[in-house]
PDB file of C-alpha atoms in Angstrom:
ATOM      1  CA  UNK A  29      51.665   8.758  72.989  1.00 63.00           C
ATOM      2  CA  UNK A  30      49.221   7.597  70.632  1.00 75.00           C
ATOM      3  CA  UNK A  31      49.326   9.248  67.226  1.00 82.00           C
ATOM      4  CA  UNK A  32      46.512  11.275  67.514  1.00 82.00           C
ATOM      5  CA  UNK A  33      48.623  13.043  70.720  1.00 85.00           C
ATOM      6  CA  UNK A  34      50.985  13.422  68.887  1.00 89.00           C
ATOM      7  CA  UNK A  35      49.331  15.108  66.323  1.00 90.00           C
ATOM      8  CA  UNK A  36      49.194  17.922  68.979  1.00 91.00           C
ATOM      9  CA  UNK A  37      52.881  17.852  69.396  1.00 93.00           C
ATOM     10  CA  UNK A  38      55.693  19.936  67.518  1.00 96.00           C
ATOM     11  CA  UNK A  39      57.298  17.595  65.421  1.00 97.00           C
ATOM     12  CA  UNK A  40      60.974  18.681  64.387  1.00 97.00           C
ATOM     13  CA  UNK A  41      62.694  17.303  61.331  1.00 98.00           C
ATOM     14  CA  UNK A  42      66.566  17.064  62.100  1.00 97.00           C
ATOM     15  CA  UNK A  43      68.069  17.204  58.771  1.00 96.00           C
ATOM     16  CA  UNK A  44      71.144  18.745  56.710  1.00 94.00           C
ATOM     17  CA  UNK A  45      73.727  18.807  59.669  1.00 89.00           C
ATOM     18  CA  UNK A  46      77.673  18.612  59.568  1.00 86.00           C
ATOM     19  CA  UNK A  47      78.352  16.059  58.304  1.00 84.00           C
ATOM     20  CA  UNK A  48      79.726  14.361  54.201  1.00 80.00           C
ATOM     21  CA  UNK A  49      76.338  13.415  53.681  1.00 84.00           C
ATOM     22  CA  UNK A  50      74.726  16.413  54.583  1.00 90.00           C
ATOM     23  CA  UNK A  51      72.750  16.837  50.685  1.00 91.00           C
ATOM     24  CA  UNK A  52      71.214  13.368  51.396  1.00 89.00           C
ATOM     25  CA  UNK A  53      70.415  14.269  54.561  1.00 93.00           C
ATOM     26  CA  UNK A  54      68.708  17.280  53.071  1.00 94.00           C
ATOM     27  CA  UNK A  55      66.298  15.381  50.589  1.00 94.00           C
ATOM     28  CA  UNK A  56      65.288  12.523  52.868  1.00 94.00           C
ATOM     29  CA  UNK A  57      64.689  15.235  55.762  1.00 96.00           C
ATOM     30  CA  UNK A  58      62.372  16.934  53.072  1.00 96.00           C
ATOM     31  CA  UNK A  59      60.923  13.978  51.818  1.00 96.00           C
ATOM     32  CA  UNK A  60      59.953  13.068  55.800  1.00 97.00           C
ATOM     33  CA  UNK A  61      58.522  16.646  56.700  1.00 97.00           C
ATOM     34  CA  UNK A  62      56.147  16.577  53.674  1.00 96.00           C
ATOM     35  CA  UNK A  63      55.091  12.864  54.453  1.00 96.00           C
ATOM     36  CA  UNK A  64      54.515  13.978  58.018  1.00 97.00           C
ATOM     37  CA  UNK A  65      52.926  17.328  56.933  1.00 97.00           C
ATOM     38  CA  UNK A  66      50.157  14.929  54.407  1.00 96.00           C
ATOM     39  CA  UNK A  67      49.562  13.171  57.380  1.00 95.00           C
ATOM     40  CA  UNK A  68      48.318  15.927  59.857  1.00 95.00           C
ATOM     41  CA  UNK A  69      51.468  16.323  61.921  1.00 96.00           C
ATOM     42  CA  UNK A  70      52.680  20.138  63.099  1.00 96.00           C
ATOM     43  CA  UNK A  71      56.397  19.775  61.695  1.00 96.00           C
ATOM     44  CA  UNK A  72      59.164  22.279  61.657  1.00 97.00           C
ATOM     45  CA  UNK A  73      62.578  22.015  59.758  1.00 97.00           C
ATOM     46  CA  UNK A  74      65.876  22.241  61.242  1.00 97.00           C
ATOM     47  CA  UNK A  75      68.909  22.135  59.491  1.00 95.00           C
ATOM     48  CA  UNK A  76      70.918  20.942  62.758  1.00 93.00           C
ATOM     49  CA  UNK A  77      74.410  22.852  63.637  1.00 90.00           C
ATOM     50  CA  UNK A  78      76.785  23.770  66.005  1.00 90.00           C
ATOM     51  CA  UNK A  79      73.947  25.493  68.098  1.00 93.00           C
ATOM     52  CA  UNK A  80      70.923  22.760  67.932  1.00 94.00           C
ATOM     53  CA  UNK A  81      70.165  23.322  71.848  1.00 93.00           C
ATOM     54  CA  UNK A  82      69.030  26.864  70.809  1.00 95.00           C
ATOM     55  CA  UNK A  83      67.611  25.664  67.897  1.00 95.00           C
ATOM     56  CA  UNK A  84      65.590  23.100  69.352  1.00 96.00           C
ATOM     57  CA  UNK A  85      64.720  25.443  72.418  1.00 95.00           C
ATOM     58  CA  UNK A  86      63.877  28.484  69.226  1.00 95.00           C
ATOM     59  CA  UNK A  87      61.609  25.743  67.486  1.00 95.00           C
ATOM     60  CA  UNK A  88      59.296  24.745  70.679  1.00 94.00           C
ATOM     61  CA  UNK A  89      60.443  21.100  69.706  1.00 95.00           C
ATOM     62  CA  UNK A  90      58.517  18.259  71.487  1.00 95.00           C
ATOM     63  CA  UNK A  91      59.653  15.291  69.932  1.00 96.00           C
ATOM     64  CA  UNK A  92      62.359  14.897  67.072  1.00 97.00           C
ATOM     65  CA  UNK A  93      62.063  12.862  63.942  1.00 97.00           C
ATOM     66  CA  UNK A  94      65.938  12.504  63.224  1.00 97.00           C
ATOM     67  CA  UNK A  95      67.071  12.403  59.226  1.00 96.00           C
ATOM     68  CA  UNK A  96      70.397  13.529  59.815  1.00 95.00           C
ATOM     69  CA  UNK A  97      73.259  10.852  58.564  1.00 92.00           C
ATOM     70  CA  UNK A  98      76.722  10.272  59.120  1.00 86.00           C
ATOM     71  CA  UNK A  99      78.718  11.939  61.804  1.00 84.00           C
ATOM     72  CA  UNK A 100      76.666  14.245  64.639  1.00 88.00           C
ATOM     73  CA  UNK A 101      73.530  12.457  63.355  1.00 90.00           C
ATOM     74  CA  UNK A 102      73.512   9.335  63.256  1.00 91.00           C
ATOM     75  CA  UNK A 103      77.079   8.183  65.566  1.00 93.00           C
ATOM     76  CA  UNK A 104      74.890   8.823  68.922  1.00 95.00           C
ATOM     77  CA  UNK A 105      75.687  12.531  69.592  1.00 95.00           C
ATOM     78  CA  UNK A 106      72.537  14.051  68.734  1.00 96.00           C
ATOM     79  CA  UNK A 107      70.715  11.089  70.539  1.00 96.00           C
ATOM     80  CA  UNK A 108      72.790  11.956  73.438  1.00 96.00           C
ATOM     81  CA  UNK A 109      71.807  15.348  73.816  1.00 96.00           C
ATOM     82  CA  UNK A 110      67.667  14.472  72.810  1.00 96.00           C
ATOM     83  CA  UNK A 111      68.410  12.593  76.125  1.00 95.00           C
ATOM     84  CA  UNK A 112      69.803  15.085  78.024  1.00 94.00           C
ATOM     85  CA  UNK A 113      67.368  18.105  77.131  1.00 92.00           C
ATOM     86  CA  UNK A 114      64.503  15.018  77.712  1.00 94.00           C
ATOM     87  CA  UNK A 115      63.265  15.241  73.943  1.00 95.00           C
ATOM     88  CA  UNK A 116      61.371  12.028  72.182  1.00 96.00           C
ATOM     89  CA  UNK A 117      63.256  11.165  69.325  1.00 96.00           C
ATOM     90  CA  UNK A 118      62.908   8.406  65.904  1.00 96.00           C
ATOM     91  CA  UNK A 119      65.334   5.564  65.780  1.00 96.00           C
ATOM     92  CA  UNK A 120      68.142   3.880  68.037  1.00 96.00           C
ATOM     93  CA  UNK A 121      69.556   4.901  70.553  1.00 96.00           C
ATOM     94  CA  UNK A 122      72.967   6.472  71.996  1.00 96.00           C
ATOM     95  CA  UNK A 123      74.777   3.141  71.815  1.00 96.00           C
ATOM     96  CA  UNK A 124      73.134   1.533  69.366  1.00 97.00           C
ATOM     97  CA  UNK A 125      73.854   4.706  67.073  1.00 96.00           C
ATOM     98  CA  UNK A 126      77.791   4.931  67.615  1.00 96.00           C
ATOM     99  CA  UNK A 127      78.257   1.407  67.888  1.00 96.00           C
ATOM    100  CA  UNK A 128      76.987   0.649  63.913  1.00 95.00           C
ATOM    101  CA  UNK A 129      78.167   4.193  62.701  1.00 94.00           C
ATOM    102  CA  UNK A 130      81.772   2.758  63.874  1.00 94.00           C
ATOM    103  CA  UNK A 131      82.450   0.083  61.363  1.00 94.00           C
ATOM    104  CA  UNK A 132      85.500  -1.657  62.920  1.00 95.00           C
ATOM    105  CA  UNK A 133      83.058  -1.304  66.392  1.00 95.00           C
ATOM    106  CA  UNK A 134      80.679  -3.015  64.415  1.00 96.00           C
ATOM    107  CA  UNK A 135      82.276  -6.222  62.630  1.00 96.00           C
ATOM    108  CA  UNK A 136      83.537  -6.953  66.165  1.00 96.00           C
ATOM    109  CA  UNK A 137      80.502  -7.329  67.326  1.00 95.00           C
ATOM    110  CA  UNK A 138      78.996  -9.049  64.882  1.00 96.00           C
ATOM    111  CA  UNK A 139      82.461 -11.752  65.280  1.00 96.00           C
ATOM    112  CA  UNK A 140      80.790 -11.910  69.309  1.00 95.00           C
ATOM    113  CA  UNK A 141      77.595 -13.010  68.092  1.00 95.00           C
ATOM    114  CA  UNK A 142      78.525 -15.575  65.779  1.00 95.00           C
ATOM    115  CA  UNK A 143      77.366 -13.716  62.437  1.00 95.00           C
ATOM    116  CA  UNK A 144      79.712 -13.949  59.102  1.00 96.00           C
ATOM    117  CA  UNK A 145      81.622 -10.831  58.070  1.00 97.00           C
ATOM    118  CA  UNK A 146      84.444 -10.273  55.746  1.00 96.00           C
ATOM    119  CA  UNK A 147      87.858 -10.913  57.061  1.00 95.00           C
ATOM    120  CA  UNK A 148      89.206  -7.251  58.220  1.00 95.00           C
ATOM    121  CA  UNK A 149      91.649  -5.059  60.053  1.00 93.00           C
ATOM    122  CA  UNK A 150      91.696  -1.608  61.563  1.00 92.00           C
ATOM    123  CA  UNK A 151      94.706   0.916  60.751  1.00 92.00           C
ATOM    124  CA  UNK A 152      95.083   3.961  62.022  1.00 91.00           C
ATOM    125  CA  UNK A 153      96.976   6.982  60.389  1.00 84.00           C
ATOM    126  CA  UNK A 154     100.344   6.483  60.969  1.00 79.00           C
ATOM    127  CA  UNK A 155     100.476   2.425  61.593  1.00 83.00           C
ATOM    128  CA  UNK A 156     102.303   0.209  59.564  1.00 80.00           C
ATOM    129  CA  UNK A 157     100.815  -1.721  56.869  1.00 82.00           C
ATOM    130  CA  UNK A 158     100.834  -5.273  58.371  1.00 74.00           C
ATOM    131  CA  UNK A 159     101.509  -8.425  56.574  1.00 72.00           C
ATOM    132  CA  UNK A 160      98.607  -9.990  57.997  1.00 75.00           C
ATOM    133  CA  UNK A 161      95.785  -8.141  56.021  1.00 85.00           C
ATOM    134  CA  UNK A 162      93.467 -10.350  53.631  1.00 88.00           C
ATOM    135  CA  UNK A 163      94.350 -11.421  50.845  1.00 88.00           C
ATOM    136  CA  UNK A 164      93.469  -9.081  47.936  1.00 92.00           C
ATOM    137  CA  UNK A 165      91.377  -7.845  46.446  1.00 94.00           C
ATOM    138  CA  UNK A 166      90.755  -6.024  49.717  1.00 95.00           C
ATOM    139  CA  UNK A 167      87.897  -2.695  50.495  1.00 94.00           C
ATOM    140  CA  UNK A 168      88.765   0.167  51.926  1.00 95.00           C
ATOM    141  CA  UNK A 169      86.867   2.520  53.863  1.00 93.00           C
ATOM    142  CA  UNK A 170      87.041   5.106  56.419  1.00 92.00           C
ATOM    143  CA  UNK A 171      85.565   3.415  59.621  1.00 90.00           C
ATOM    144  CA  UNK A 172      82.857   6.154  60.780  1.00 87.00           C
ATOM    145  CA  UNK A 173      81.519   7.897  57.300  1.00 80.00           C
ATOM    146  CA  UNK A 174      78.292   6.571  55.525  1.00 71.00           C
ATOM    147  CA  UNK A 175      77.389   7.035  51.416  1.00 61.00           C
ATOM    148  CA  UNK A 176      80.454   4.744  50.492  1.00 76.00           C
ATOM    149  CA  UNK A 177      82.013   7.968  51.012  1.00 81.00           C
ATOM    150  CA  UNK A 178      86.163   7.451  50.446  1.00 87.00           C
ATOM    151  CA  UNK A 179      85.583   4.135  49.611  1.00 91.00           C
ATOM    152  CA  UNK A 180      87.913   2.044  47.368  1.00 91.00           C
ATOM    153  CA  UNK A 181      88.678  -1.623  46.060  1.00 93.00           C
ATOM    154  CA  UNK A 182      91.978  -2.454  46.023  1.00 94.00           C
ATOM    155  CA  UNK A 183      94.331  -5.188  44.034  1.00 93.00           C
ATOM    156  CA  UNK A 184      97.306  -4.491  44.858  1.00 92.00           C
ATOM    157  CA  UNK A 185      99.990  -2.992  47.469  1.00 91.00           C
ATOM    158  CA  UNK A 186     100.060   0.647  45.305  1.00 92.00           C
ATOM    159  CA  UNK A 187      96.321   0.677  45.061  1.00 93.00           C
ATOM    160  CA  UNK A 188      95.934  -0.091  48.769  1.00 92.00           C
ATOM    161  CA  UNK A 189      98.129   2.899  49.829  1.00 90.00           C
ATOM    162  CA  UNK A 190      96.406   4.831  47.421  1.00 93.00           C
ATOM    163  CA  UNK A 191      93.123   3.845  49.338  1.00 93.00           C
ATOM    164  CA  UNK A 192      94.146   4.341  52.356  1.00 93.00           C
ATOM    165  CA  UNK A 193      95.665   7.963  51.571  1.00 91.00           C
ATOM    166  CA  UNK A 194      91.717   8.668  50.425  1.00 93.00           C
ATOM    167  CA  UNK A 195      90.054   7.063  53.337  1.00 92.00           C
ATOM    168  CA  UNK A 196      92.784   9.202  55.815  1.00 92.00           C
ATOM    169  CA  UNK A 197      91.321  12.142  54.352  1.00 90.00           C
ATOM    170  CA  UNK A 198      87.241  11.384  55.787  1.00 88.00           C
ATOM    171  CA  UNK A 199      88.961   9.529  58.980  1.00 88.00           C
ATOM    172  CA  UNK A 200      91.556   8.908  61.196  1.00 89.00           C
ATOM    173  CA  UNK A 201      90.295   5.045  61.778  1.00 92.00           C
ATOM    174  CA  UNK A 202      89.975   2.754  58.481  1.00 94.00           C
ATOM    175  CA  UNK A 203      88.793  -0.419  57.927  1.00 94.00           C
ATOM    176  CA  UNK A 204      90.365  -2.877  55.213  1.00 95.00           C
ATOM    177  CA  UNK A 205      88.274  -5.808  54.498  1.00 95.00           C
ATOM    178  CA  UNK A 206      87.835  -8.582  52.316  1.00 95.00           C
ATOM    179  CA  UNK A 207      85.989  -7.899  48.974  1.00 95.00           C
ATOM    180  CA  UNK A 208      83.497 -10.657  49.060  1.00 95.00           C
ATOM    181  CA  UNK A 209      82.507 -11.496  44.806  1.00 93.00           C
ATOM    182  CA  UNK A 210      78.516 -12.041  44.727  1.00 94.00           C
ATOM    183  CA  UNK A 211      75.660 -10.172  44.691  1.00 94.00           C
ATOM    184  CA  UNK A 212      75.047  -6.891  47.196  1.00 95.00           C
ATOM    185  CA  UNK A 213      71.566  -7.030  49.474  1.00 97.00           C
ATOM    186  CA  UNK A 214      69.757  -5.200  52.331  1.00 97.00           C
ATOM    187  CA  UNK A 215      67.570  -6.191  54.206  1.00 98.00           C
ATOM    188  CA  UNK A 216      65.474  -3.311  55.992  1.00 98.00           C
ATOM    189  CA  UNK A 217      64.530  -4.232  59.625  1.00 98.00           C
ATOM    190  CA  UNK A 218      60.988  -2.405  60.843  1.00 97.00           C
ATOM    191  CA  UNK A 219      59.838  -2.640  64.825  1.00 95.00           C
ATOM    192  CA  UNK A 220      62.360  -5.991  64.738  1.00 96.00           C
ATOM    193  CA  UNK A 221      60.794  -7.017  61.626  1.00 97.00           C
ATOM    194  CA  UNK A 222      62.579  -8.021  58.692  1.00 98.00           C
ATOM    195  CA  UNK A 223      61.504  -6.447  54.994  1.00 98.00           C
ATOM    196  CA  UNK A 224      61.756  -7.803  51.835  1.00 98.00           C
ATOM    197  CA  UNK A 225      65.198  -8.312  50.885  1.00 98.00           C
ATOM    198  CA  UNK A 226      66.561  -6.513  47.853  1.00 98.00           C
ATOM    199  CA  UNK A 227      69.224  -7.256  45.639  1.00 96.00           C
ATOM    200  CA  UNK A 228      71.327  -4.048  44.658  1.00 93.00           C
ATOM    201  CA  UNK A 229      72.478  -4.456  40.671  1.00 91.00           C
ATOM    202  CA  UNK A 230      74.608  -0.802  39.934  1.00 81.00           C
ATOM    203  CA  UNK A 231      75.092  -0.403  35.984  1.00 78.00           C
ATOM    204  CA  UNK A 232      78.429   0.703  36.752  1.00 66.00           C
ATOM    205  CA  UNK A 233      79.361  -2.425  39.114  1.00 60.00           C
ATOM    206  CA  UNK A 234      79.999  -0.402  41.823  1.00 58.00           C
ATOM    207  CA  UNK A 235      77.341   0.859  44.089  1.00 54.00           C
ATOM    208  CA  UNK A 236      79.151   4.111  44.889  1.00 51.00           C
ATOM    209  CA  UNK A 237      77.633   7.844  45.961  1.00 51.00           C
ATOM    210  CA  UNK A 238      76.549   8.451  42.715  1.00 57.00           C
ATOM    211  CA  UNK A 239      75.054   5.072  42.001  1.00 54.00           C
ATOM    212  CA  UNK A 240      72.722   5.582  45.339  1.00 54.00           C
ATOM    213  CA  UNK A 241      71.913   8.714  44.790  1.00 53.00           C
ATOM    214  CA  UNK A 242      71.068   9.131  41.211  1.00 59.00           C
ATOM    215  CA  UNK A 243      67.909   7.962  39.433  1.00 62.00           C
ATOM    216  CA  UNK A 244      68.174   5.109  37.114  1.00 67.00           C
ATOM    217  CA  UNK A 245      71.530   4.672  37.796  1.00 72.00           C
ATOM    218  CA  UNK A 246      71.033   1.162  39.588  1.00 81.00           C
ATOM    219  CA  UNK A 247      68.443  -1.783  39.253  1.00 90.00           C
ATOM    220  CA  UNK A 248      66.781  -3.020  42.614  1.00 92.00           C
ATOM    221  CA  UNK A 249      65.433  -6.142  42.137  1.00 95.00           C
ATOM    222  CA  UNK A 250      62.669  -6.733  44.596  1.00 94.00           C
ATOM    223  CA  UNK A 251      62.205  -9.120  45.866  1.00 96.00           C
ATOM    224  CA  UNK A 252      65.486 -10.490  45.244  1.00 96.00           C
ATOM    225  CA  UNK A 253      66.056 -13.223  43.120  1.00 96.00           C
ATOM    226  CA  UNK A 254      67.225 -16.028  45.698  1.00 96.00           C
ATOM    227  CA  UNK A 255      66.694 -19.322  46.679  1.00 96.00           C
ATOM    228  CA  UNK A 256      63.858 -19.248  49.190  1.00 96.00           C
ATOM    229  CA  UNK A 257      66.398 -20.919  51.874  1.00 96.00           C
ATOM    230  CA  UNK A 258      68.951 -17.734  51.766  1.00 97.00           C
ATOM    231  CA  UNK A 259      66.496 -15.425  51.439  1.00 97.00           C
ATOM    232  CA  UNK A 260      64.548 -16.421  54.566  1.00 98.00           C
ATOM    233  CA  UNK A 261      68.589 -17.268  55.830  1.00 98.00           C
ATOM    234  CA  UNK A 262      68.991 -13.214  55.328  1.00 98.00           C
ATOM    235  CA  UNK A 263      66.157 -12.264  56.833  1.00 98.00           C
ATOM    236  CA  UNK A 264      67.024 -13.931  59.863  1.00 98.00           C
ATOM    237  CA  UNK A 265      70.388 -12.555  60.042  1.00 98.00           C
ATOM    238  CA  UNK A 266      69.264  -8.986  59.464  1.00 98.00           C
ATOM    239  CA  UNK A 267      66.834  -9.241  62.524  1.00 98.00           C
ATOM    240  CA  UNK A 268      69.937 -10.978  64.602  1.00 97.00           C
ATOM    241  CA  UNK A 269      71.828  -8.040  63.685  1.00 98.00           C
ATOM    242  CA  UNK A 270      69.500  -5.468  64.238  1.00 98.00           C
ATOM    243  CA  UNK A 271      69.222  -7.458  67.982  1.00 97.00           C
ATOM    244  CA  UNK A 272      72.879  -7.578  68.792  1.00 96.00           C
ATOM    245  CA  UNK A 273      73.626  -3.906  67.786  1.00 96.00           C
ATOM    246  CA  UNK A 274      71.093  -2.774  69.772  1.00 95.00           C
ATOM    247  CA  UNK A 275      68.803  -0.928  67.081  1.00 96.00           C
ATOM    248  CA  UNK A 276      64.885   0.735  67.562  1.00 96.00           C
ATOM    249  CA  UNK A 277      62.704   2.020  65.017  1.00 96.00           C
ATOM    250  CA  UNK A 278      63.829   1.423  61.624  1.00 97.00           C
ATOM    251  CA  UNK A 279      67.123  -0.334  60.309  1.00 97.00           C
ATOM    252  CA  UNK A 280      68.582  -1.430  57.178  1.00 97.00           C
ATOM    253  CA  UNK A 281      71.397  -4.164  57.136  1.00 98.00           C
ATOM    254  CA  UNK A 282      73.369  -5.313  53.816  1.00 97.00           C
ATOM    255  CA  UNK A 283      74.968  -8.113  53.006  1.00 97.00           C
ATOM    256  CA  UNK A 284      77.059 -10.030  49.847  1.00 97.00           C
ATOM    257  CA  UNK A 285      75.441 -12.881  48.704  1.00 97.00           C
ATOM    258  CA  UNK A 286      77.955 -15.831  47.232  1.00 95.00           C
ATOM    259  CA  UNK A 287      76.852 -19.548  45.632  1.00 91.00           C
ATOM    260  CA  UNK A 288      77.150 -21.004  49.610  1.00 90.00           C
ATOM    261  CA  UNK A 289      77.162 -18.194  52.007  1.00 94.00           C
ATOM    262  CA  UNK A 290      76.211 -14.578  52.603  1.00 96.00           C
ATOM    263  CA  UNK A 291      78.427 -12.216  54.328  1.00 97.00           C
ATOM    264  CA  UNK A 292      77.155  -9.132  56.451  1.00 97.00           C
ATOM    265  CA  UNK A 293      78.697  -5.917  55.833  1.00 95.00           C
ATOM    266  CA  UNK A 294      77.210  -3.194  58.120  1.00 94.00           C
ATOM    267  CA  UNK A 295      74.300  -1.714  59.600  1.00 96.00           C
ATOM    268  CA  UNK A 296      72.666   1.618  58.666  1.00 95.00           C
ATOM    269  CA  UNK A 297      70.378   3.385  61.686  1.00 96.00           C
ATOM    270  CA  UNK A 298      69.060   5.931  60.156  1.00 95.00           C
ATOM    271  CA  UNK A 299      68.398   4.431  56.511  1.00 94.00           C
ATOM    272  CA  UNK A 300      67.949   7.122  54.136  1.00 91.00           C
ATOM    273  CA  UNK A 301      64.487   7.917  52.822  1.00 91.00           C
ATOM    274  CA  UNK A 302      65.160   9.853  49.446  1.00 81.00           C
ATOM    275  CA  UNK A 303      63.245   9.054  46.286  1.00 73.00           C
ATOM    276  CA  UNK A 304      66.052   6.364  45.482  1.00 76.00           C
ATOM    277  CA  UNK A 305      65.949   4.863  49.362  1.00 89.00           C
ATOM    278  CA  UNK A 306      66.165   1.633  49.547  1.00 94.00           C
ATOM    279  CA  UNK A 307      63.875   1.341  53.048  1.00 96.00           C
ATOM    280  CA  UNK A 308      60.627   2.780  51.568  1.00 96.00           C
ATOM    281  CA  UNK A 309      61.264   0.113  48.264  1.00 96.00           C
ATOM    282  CA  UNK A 310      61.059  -2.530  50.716  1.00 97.00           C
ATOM    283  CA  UNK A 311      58.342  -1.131  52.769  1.00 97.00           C
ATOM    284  CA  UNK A 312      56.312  -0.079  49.637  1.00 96.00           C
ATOM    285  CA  UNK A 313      57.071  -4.236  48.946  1.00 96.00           C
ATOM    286  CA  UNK A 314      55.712  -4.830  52.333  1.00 97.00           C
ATOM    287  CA  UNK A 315      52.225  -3.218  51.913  1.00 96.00           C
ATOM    288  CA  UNK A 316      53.565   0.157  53.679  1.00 96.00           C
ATOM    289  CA  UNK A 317      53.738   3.536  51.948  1.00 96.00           C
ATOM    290  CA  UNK A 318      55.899   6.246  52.169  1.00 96.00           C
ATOM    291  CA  UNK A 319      53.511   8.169  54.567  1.00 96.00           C
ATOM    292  CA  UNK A 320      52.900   4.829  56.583  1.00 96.00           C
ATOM    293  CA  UNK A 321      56.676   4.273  56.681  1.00 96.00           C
ATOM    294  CA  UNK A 322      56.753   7.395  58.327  1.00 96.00           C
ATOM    295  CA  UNK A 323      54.513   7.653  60.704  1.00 95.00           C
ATOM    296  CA  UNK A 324      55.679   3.803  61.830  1.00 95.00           C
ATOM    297  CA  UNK A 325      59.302   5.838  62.325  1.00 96.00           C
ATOM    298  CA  UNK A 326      57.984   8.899  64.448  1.00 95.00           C
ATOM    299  CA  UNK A 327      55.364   6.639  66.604  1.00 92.00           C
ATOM    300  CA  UNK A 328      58.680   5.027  68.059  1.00 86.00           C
ATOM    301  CA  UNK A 329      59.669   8.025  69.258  1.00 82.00           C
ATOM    302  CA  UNK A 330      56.700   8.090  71.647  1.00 68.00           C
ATOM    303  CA  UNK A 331      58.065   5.035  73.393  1.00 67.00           C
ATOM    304  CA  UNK A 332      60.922   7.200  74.605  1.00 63.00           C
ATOM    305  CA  UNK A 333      60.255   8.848  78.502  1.00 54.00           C
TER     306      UNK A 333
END
């Protein structure tokens, strides 16, 4: 479909859904249906639940621009059933989706293809704290939720239970990891194409929910300020990862950035698109704007039969 077919299509915007980050998914959902709206396209809304077949079926949906995040969005379910009812859709695909939403999934994959990533293990509810973690300080977070949602940093044993108890609460898997000291990046993959990187600089020195999510509480410095070496290095990686995972359409991968090395942390499929976002600050970078990003997003969908 070229766009101007697909001008003549009824575009739905899959946003809000079940999941912890459902208000994000709100905003960048919005933010995408007026950017698709400026630029000619028919759009409805639909804030996606339990019943999206009859949503979908209510709507007269053609092809789906997807802006739902975290669990039933973005882990490969609602891919899996645009497949099954035979519906276009934006971004990656069933197994590319629930293979990065799944963290643990995800660094083991990465260890296959050779990329760095943070020591780690996996503990489910009820398992024994091994001996064999990293050392501290270690990260903990629940394995499939997005947002740095029940997220923690801990320095000790009391701190990691504590952790643990929190990250329990969002999900039954959790992954403990080694806090890497350095400076935080992403690198936003387009069509397989990397985007200027950006270094992430949170007043509070934590880039948590409300660091992400509320204006001026974070510097981006774009591009990052790196030697040219690393920062064509991370570039690079982020297009290796987007490769090995699997991704389509638009991708944003983040790293920690020491004096000698840079370690990858995860990848995000469905990269949130909010007035904060870091994808459209390195597209905007790029030469794209918010309305190109866009329409680059939904014109992948047209690839899918």
């Amino acid at each position: 479909m070229q766009r101007q077919e697909l001008k003549q299509k009824q575009i739905a915007v899959l946003m809000g859904g079940l999941s912890a980050e459902r208000d994000v998914s709100l905003r960048t959902g919005r933010a995408i249906g007026q950017a698709l709206q400026r630029c000619g396209y028919q759009i409805v809304e639909i804030d996606a639940g339990r019943d999206l077949p009859a949503q979908l079926e209510r709507a007269g949906a053609e092809v789906v621009f997807i802006a739902l995040h975290g669990r039933f969005g973005e882990d490969g379910t609602v891919q899996g059933l645009l497949e099954l009812c035979g519906i276009p859709y934006t971004g990656s695909g069933v197994l590319a989706s629930s293979l990065a939403m799944d963290k643990v999934a995800t660094k083991k994959m990465l260890c296959y293809h050779g990329i760095v990533t943070p020591a780690f293990a996996e503990l489910r509810q009820g398992d024994v704290i091994a001996d064999n973690l990293p050392d501290y300080p270690l990260v903990v977070k629940p394995a499939r939720e997005g947002s740095t949602i029940g997220i923690s940093i801990a320095n000790d044993r009391r701190a990691l239970e504590e952790g643990l108890a929190e990250a329990f609460r969002h999900d039954d898997l959790v992954l403990v990891e080694q806090f890497i000291a350095g400076a935080e990046v992403t690198v936003g993959v387009l069509d397989g194409q990397p985007l200027p990187v950006i270094q992430v600089v949170p007043k509070g020195g934590f880039y948590d929910y409300q660091s992400k999510y509320t204006p001026g509480e974070t510097e981006y410095l774009l591009p990052a300020p790196l030697p040219e070496a690393t920062y064509l290095a991370l570039q690079e990686a982020a297009v290796r990862v987007f490769r090995a995972v699997g991704c389509q359409g638009a991708a944003r991968v983040d790293f920690m950035v020491t004096d000698t090395d840079f370690y990858c942390l995860e990848v995000n499929t469905i990269p949130g698109m909010t007035e904060t976002s870091l994808l459209p600050k390195a597209a905007q970078a790029a030469g794209l704007s918010f309305d190109e990003l866009v329409e680059r997003i939904l014109e992948g969908a047209a690839l899918r039969k």
